C-alpha positions as protocol buffer text, in pm:
chain_id: "A"
residue {
  index: 1
  type: UNK
  ca { x: -29 y: -1351 z: 484 }
}
residue {
  index: 2
  type: UNK
  ca { x: -148 y: -1032 z: 658 }
}
residue {
  index: 3
  type: UNK
  ca { x: -518 y: -924 z: 711 }
}
residue {
  index: 4
  type: UNK
  ca { x: -642 y: -834 z: 344 }
}
residue {
  index: 5
  type: UNK
  ca { x: -846 y: -538 z: 509 }
}
residue {
  index: 6
  type: UNK
  ca { x: -538 y: -404 z: 693 }
}
residue {
  index: 7
  type: UNK
  ca { x: -419 y: -56 z: 623 }
}
residue {
  index: 8
  type: UNK
  ca { x: -38 y: 18 z: 578 }
}
residue {
  index: 9
  type: UNK
  ca { x: 156 y: 316 z: 639 }
}
residue {
  index: 10
  type: UNK
  ca { x: 460 y: 453 z: 420 }
}
residue {
  index: 11
  type: UNK
  ca { x: 742 y: 509 z: 675 }
}
residue {
  index: 12
  type: UNK
  ca { x: 879 y: 779 z: 452 }
}
residue {
  index: 13
  type: UNK
  ca { x: 598 y: 1019 z: 423 }
}
residue {
  index: 14
  type: UNK
  ca { x: 301 y: 881 z: 634 }
}
residue {
  index: 15
  type: UNK
  ca { x: 68 y: 792 z: 328 }
}
residue {
  index: 16
  type: UNK
  ca { x: -176 y: 516 z: 433 }
}
residue {
  index: 17
  type: UNK
  ca { x: -273 y: 257 z: 185 }
}
residue {
  index: 18
  type: UNK
  ca { x: -629 y: 157 z: 247 }
}
residue {
  index: 19
  type: UNK
  ca { x: -742 y: -176 z: 35 }
}
residue {
  index: 20
  type: UNK
  ca { x: -1097 y: -37 z: 33 }
}
residue {
  index: 21
  type: UNK
  ca { x: -963 y: 249 z: -179 }
}
residue {
  index: 22
  type: UNK
  ca { x: -669 y: 96 z: -352 }
}
residue {
  index: 23
  type: UNK
  ca { x: -453 y: 323 z: -574 }
}
residue {
  index: 24
  type: UNK
  ca { x: -649 y: 365 z: -894 }
}
residue {
  index: 25
  type: UNK
  ca { x: -418 y: 605 z: -1041 }
}
residue {
  index: 26
  type: UNK
  ca { x: -137 y: 366 z: -971 }
}
residue {
  index: 27
  type: UNK
  ca { x: -311 y: 76 z: -1133 }
}
residue {
  index: 28
  type: UNK
  ca { x: -442 y: -90 z: -812 }
}
residue {
  index: 29
  type: UNK
  ca { x: -804 y: -126 z: -808 }
}
residue {
  index: 30
  type: UNK
  ca { x: -1022 y: -84 z: -488 }
}
residue {
  index: 31
  type: UNK
  ca { x: -1050 y: -396 z: -294 }
}
residue {
  index: 32
  type: UNK
  ca { x: -681 y: -503 z: -358 }
}
residue {
  index: 33
  type: UNK
  ca { x: -514 y: -635 z: -37 }
}
residue {
  index: 34
  type: UNK
  ca { x: -155 y: -483 z: 35 }
}
residue {
  index: 35
  type: UNK
  ca { x: -7 y: -840 z: -27 }
}
residue {
  index: 36
  type: UNK
  ca { x: -152 y: -856 z: -360 }
}
residue {
  index: 37
  type: UNK
  ca { x: 10 y: -528 z: -481 }
}
residue {
  index: 38
  type: UNK
  ca { x: 324 y: -600 z: -705 }
}
residue {
  index: 39
  type: UNK
  ca { x: 654 y: -523 z: -557 }
}
residue {
  index: 40
  type: UNK
  ca { x: 713 y: -262 z: -831 }
}
residue {
  index: 41
  type: UNK
  ca { x: 414 y: -45 z: -688 }
}
residue {
  index: 42
  type: UNK
  ca { x: 555 y: 270 z: -533 }
}
residue {
  index: 43
  type: UNK
  ca { x: 381 y: 524 z: -276 }
}
residue {
  index: 44
  type: UNK
  ca { x: 178 y: 748 z: -474 }
}
residue {
  index: 45
  type: UNK
  ca { x: 282 y: 1046 z: -255 }
}
residue {
  index: 46
  type: UNK
  ca { x: 661 y: 1024 z: -220 }
}
residue {
  index: 47
  type: UNK
  ca { x: 763 y: 737 z: -449 }
}
residue {
  index: 48
  type: UNK
  ca { x: 892 y: 486 z: -168 }
}
residue {
  index: 49
  type: UNK
  ca { x: 920 y: 129 z: -256 }
}
residue {
  index: 50
  type: UNK
  ca { x: 642 y: -96 z: -114 }
}
residue {
  index: 51
  type: UNK
  ca { x: 898 y: -245 z: 129 }
}
residue {
  index: 52
  type: UNK
  ca { x: 892 y: 77 z: 309 }
}
residue {
  index: 53
  type: UNK
  ca { x: 547 y: 30 z: 426 }
}
residue {
  index: 54
  type: UNK
  ca { x: 456 y: -118 z: 766 }
}
residue {
  index: 55
  type: UNK
  ca { x: 112 y: -227 z: 902 }
}
residue {
  index: 56
  type: UNK
  ca { x: -83 y: 40 z: 1056 }
}
């Protein structure tokens, strides 16, 4: 399991997922670690799959 406070970057578009902010519009509340996001979640900017994100 990774650091729950770690930020992750979308390799497709450069969007950075910050656990402190979450993705409220995508149903991910602030404080949600990247590992706890469902595999069905997609990048809110470009629609890339969660598997296309890398630790920042």
